[in-house]
mmCIF file of C-alpha atoms in Angstrom:
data_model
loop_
_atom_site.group_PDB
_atom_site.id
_atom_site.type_symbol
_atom_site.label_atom_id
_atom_site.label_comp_id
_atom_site.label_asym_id
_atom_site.label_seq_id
_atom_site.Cartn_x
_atom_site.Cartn_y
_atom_site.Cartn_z
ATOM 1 C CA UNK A 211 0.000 0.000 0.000
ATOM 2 C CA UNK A 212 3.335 2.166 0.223
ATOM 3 C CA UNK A 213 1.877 3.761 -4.022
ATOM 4 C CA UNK A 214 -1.270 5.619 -1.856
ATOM 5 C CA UNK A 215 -1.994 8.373 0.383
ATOM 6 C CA UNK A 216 -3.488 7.009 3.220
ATOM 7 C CA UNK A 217 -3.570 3.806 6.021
ATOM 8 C CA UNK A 218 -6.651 2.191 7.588
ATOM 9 C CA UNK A 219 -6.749 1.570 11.496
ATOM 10 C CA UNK A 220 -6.909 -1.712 12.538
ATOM 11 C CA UNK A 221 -8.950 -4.575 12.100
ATOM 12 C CA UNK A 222 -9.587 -3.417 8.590
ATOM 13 C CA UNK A 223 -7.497 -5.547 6.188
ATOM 14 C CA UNK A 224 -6.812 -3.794 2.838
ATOM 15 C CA UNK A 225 -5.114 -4.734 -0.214
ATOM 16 C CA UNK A 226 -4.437 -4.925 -3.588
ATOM 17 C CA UNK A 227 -5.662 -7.458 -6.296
ATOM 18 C CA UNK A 228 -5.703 -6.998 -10.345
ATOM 19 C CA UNK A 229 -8.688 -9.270 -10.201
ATOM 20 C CA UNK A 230 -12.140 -7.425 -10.727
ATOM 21 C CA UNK A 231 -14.674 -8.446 -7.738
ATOM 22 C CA UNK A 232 -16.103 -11.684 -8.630
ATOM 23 C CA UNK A 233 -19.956 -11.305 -7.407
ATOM 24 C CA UNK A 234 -20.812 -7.594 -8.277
ATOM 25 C CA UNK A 235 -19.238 -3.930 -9.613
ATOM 26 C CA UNK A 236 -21.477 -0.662 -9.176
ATOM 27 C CA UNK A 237 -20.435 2.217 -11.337
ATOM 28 C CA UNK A 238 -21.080 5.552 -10.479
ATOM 29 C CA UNK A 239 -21.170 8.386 -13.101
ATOM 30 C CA UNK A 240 -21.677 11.916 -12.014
ATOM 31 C CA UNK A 241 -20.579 11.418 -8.993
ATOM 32 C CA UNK A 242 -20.816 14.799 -6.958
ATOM 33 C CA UNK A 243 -23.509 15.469 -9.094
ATOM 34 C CA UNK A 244 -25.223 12.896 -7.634
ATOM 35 C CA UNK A 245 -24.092 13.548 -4.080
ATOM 36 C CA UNK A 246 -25.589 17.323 -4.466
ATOM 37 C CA UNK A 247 -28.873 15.617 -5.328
ATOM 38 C CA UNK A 248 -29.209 13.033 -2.443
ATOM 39 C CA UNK A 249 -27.702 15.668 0.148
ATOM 40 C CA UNK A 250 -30.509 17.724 -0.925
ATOM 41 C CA UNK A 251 -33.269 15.380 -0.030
ATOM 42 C CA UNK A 252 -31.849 14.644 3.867
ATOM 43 C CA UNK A 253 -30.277 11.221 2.410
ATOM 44 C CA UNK A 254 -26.842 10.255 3.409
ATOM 45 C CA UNK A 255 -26.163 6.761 1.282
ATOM 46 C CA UNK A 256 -26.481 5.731 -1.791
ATOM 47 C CA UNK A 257 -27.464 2.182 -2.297
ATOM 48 C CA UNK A 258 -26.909 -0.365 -5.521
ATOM 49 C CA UNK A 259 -29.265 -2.728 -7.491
ATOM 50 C CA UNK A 260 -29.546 -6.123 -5.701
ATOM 51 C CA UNK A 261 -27.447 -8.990 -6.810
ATOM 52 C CA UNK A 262 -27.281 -12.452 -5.953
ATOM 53 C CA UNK A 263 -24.076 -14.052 -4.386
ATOM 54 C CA UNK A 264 -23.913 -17.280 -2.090
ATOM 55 C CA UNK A 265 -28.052 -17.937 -2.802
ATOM 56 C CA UNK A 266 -29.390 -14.706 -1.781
ATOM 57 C CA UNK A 267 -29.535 -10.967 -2.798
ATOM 58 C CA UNK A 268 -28.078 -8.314 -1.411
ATOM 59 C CA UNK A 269 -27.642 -4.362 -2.023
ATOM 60 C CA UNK A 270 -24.226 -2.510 -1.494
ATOM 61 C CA UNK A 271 -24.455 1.139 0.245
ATOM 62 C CA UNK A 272 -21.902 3.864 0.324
ATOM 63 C CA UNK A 273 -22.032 6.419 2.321
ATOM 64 C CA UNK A 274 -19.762 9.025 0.958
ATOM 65 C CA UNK A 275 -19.141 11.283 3.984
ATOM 66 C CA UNK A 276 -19.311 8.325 6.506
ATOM 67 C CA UNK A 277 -22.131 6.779 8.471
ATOM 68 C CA UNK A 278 -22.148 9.348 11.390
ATOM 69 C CA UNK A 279 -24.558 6.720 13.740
ATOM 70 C CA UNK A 280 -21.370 4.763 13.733
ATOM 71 C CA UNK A 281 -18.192 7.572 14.040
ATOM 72 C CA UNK A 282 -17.758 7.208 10.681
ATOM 73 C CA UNK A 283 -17.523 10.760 9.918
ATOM 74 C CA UNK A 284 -15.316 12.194 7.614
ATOM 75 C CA UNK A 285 -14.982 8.707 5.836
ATOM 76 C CA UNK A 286 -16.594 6.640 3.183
ATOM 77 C CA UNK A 287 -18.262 3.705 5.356
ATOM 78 C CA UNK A 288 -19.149 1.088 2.844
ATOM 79 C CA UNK A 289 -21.951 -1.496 4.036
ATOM 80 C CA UNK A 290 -23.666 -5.001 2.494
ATOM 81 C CA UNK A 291 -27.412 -5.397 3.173
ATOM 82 C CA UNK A 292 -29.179 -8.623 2.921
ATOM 83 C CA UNK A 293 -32.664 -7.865 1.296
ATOM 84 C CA UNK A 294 -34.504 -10.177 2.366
ATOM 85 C CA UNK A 295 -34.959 -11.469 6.150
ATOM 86 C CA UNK A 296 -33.799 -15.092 6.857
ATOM 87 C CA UNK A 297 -37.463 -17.198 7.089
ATOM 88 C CA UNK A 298 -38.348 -18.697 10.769
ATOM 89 C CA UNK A 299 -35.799 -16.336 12.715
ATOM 90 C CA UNK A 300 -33.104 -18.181 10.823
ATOM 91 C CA UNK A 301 -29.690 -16.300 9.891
ATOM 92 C CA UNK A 302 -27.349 -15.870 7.089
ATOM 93 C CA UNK A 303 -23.381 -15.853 8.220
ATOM 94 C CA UNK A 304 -21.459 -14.384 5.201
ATOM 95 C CA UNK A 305 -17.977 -12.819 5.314
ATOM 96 C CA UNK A 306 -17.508 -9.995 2.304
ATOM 97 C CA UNK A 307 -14.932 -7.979 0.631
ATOM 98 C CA UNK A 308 -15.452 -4.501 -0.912
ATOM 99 C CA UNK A 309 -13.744 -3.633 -4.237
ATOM 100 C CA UNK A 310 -12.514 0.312 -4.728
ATOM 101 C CA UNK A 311 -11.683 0.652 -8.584
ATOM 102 C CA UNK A 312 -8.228 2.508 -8.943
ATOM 103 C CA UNK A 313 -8.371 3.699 -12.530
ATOM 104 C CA UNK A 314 -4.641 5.148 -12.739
ATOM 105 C CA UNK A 315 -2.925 1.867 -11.680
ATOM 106 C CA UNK A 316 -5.968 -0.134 -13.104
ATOM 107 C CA UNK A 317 -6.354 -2.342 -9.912
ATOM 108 C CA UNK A 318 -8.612 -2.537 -7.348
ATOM 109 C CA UNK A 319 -8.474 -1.762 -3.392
ATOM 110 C CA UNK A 320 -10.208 -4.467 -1.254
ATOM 111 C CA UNK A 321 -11.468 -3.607 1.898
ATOM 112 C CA UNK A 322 -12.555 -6.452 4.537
ATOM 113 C CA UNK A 323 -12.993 -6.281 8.711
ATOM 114 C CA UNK A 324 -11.459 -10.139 8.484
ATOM 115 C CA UNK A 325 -14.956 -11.413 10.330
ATOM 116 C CA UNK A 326 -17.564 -13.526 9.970
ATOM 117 C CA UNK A 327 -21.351 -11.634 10.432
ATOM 118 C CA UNK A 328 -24.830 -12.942 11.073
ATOM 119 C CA UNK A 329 -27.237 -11.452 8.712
ATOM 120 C CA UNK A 330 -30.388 -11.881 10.632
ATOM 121 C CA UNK A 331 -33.957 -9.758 11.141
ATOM 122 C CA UNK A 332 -32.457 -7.817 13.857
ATOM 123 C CA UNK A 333 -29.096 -7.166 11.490
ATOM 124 C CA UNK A 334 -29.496 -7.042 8.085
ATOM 125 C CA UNK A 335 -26.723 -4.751 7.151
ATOM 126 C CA UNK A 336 -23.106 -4.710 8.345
ATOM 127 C CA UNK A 337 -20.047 -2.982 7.340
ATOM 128 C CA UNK A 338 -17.105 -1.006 7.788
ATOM 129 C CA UNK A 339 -17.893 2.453 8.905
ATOM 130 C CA UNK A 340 -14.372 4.194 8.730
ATOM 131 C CA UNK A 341 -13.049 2.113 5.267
ATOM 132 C CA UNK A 342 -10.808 5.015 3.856
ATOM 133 C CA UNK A 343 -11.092 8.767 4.656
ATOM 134 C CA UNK A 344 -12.784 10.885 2.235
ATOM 135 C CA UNK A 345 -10.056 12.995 1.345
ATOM 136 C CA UNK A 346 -7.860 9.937 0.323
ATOM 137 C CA UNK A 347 -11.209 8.732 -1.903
ATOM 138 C CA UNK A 348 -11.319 12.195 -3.384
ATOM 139 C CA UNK A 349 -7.148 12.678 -4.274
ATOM 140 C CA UNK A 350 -6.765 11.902 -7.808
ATOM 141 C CA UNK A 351 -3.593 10.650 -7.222
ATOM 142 C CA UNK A 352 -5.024 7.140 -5.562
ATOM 143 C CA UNK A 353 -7.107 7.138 -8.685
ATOM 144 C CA UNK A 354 -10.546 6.538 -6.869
ATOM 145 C CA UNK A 355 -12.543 8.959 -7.964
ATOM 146 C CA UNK A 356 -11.434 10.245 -12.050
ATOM 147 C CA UNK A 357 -13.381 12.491 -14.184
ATOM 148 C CA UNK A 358 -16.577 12.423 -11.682
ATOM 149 C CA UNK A 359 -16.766 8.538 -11.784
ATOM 150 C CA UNK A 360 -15.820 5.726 -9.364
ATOM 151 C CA UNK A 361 -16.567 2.138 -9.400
ATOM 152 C CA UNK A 362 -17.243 0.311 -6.330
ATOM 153 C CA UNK A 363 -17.781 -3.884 -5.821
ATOM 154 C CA UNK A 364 -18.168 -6.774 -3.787
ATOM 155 C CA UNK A 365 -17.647 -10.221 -2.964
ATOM 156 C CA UNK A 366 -19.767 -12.131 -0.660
ATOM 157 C CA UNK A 367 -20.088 -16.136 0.699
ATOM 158 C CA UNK A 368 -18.639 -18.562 -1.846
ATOM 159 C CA UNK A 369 -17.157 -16.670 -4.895
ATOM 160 C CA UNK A 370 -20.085 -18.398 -7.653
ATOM 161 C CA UNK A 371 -18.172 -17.183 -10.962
ATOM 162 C CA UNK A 372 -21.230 -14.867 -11.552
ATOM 163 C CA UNK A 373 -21.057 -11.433 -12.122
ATOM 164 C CA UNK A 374 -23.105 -8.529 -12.844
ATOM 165 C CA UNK A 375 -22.551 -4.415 -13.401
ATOM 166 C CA UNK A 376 -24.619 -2.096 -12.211
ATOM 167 C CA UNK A 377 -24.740 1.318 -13.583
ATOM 168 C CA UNK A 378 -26.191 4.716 -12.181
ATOM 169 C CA UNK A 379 -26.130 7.533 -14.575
ATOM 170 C CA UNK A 380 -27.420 10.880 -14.806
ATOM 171 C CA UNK A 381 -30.104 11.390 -17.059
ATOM 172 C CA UNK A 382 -28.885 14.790 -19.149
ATOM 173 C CA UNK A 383 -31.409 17.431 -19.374
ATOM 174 C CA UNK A 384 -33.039 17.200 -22.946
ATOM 175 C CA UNK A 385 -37.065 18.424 -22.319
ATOM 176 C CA UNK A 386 -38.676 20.989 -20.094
ATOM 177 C CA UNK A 387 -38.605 19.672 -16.513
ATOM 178 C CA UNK A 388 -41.073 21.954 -14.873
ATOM 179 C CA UNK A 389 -44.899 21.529 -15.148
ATOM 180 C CA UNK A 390 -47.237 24.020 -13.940
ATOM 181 C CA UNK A 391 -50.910 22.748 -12.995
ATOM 182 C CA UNK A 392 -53.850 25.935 -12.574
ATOM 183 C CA UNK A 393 -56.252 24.116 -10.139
ATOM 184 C CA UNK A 394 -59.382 25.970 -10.746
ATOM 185 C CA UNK A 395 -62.514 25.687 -8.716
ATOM 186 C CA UNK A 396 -60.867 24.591 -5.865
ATOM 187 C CA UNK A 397 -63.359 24.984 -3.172
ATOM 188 C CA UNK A 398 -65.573 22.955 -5.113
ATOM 189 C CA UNK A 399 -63.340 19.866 -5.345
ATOM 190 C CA UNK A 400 -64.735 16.844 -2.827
ATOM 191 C CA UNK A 401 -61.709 14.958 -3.408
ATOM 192 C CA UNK A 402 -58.902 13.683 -4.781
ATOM 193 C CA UNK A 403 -57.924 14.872 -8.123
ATOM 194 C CA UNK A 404 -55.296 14.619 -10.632
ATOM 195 C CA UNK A 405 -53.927 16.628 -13.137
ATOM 196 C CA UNK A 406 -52.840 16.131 -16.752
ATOM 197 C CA UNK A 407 -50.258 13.800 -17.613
ATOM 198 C CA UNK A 408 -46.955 16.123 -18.751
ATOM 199 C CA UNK A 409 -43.809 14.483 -20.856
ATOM 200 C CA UNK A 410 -40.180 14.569 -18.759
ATOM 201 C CA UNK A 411 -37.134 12.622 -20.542
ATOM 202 C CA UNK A 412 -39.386 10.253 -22.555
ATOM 203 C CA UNK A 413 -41.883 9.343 -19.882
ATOM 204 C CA UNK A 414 -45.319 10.206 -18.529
ATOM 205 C CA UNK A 415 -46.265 11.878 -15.259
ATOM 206 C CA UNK A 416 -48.850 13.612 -13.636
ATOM 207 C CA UNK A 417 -49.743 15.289 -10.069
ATOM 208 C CA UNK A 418 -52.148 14.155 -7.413
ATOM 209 C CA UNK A 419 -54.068 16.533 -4.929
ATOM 210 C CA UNK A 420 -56.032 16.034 -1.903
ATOM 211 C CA UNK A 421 -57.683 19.187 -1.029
ATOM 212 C CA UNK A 422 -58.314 18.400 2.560
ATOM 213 C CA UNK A 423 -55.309 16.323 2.762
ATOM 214 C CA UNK A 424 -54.687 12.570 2.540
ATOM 215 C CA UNK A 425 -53.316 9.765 5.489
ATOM 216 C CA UNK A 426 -51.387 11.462 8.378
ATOM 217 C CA UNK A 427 -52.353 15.069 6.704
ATOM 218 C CA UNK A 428 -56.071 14.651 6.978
ATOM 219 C CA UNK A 429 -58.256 17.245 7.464
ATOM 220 C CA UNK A 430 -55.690 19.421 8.628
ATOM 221 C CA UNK A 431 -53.009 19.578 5.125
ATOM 222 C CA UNK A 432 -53.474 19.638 1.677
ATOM 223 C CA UNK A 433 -51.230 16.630 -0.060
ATOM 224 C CA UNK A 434 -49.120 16.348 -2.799
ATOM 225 C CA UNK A 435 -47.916 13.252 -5.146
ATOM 226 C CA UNK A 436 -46.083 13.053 -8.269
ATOM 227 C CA UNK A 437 -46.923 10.100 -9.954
ATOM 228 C CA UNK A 438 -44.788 8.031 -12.827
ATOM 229 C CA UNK A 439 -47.063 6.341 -15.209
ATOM 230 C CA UNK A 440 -44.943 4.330 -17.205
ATOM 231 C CA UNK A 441 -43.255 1.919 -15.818
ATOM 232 C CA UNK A 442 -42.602 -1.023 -18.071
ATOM 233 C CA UNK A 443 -39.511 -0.685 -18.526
ATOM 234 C CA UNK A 444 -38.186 -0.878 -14.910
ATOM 235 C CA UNK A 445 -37.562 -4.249 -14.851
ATOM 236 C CA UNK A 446 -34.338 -6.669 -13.764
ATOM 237 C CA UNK A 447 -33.689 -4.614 -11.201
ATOM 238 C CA UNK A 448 -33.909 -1.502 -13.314
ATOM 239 C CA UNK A 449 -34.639 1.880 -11.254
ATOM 240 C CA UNK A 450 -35.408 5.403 -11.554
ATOM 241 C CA UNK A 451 -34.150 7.974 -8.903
ATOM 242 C CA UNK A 452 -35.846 11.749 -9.269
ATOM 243 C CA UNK A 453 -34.970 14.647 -7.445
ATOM 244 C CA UNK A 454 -38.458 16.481 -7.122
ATOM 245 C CA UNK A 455 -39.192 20.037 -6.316
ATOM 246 C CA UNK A 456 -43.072 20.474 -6.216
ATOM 247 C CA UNK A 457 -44.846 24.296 -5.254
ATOM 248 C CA UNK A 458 -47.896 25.855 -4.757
ATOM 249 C CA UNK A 459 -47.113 29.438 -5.796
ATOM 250 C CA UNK A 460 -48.066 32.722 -4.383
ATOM 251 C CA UNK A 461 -50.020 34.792 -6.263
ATOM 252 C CA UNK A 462 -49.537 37.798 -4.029
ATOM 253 C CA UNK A 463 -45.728 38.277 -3.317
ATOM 254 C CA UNK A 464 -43.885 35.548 -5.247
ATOM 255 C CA UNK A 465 -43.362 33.840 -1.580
ATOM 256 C CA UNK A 466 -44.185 30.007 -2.717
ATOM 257 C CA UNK A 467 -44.824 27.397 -0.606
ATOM 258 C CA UNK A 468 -41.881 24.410 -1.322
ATOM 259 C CA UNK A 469 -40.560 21.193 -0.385
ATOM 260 C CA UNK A 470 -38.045 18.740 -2.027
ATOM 261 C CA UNK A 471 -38.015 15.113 -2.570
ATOM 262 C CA UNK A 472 -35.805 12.435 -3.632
ATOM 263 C CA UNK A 473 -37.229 8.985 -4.640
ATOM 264 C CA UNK A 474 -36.489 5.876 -5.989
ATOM 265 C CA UNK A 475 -38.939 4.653 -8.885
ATOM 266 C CA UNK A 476 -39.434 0.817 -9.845
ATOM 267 C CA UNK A 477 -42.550 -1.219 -11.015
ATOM 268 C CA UNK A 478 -43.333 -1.623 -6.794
ATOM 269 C CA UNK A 479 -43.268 2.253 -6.448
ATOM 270 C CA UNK A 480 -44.647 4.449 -8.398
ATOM 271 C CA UNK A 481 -45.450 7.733 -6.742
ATOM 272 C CA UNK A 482 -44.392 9.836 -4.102
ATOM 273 C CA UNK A 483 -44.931 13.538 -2.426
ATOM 274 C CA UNK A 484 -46.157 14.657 0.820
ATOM 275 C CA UNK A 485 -48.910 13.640 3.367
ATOM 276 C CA UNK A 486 -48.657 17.069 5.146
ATOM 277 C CA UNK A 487 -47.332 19.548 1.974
ATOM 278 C CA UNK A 488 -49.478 22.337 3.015
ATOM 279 C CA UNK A 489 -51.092 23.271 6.360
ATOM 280 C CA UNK A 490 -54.946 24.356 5.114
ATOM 281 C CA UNK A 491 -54.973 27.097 7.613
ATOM 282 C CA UNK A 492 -52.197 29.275 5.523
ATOM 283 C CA UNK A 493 -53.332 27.858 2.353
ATOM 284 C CA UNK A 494 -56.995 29.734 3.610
ATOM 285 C CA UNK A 495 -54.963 32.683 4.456
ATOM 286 C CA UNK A 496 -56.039 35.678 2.122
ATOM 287 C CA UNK A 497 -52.825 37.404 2.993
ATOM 288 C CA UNK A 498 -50.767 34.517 1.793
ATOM 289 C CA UNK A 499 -51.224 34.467 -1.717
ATOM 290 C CA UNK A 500 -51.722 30.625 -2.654
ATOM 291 C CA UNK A 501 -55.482 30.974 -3.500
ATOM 292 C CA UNK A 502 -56.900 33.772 -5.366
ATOM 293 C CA UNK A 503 -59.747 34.078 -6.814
ATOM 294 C CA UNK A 504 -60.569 29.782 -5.868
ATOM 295 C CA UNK A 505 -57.329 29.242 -7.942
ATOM 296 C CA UNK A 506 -54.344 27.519 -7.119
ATOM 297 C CA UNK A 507 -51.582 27.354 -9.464
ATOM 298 C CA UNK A 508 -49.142 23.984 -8.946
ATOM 299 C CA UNK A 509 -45.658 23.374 -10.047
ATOM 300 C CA UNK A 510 -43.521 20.283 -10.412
ATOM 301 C CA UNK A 511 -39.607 20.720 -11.286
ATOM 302 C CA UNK A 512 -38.151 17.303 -11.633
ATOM 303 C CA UNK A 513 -34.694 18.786 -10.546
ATOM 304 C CA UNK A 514 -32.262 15.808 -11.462
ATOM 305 C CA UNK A 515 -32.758 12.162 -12.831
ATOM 306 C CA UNK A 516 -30.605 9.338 -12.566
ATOM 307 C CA UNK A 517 -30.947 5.259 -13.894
ATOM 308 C CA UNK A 518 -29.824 2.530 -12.812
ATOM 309 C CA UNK A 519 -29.714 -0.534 -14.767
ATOM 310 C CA UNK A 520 -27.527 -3.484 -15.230
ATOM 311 C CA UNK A 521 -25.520 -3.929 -18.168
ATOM 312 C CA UNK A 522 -24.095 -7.322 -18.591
#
């Protein structure tokens, strides 16, 4: 390890291999770009497809700027995550290996705390909190992180000769990403309703409303859901993540009413917004601005968008 810029504390055992990571790589394009988008939504990982290894599936998670519940601030803490809990209170043992991509020497950095963990309903995620610091992940010169890109991977159980990429990439900006919905009559509406569906990046979308607010904002918030209509194509594992900012403006002094979301869409998910967007006491406020003359005008940016997809 005497070619990098950094040491790990014991028990972490790292190396070098020229071997690639037998049961899964992650790529990661636009990587701060990313990181800006995920910060902004009050997330502090970032998590892979699943992929099988030893019989079951699993997810890897980075968190770039450590996983501060366990000290591992100022580092990237890399963890494994079984996905699905062991049946009858049973338990998985596995022992893994993470992979850290070093593009300038063209090998990889493996990263293991040399012990064996039981993956069980109480635990299913372990890791290495403090695996490198962040400034050694972000110095060019230990070639982790090149031209906005880093690849990460892992090895769990018995090494099964299978292998699989996963790729998350930012979708560039190539149609209008902001929709604006005039909600007339809106006194009048007993219900839910939904607005028209508006084209983003090849795919359809539209808003949902409740006027007098919907689960743990009933009666006392008006909600808020974007919705993603199309979702064929998110398949094998295939995902979409959106960084949504949705509004209700103010008429009066330009003062609107906003909140920020970040959500990951696949064929099991295919909406999300806020229970409590809007408290209906300052929506009912003349002096606010958000309805004049029974009109409320609603706007959806969809901010950033990023896919991931495997491409074997």
């Amino acid at each position: 390890m005497s070619n990098y810029t950094f040491e790990v504390a014991n028990p972490v055992v790292i190396a070098v291999r020229a071997k690639e990571p037998s049961d899964f790589k992650f790529e990661i394009e636009n990587y701060q770009e990313l990181l800006n988008s995920v910060a902004r939504t009050g997330s502090d990982r970032i998590e892979s497809s699943e992929f099988n290894a030893g019989g079951h599936s699993w997810v890897l998670i980075m968190y770039p700027n450590g996983n501060k519940r366990e000290n591992g601030s100022g580092n990237v803490s890399l963890y494994l995550k079984l996905v699905n809990k062991p049946a009858g209170g049973g338990a998985v043992f596995a022992s893994f290996k993470f992979f850290l991509f070093d593009k300038v020497r063209e090998t990889y950095i493996t990263i293991n705390d040399a012990a064996e963990r039981r993956f069980d309903a109480a635990h299913l995620e372990w890791g290495i909190a403090r695996a490198l610091p962040v400034a050694a992940f972000k110095d060019e010169k230990n070639g982790l992180l090149i031209n906005n890109s880093c690849a990460l991977g892992a090895e769990v159980y018995v090494i099964k000769n299978t292998f699989t990429v996963a790729r998350l990439s930012l979708v560039e900006k190539e149609t209008l990403r902001t929709f604006n919905w005039p909600v007339y009559d809106f006194s009048q509406l007993r219900s839910d309703t939904y607005s028209q569906s508006f084209p983003v990046e090849g795919r359809s979308w539209k808003l949902r409303l409740y006027p007098k607010g919907n689960l743990t904002g009933q009666g006392k918030y008006l909600s808020l859901y974007l919705y993603l209509e199309d979702l064929a194509d998110l398949t094998g594992g295939r995902k979409l993540y959106v960084d949504c900012t949705l509004s209700i403006k103010d008429q009066l002094s330009g003062n609107d009413h906003k909140q920020t979301v970040g959500f990951w869409f696949d064929m099991n998910n295919d909406h999300r917004g806020f229970d409590m967007f809007l408290p209906l006491a300052e929506l009912n406020n003349p002096t606010k601005g958000y309805k004049q003359a029974d009109t409320l005008f609603v706007e959806a940016n969809l901010n950033e968008m990023f896919t991931l997809q495997e491409i074997n």
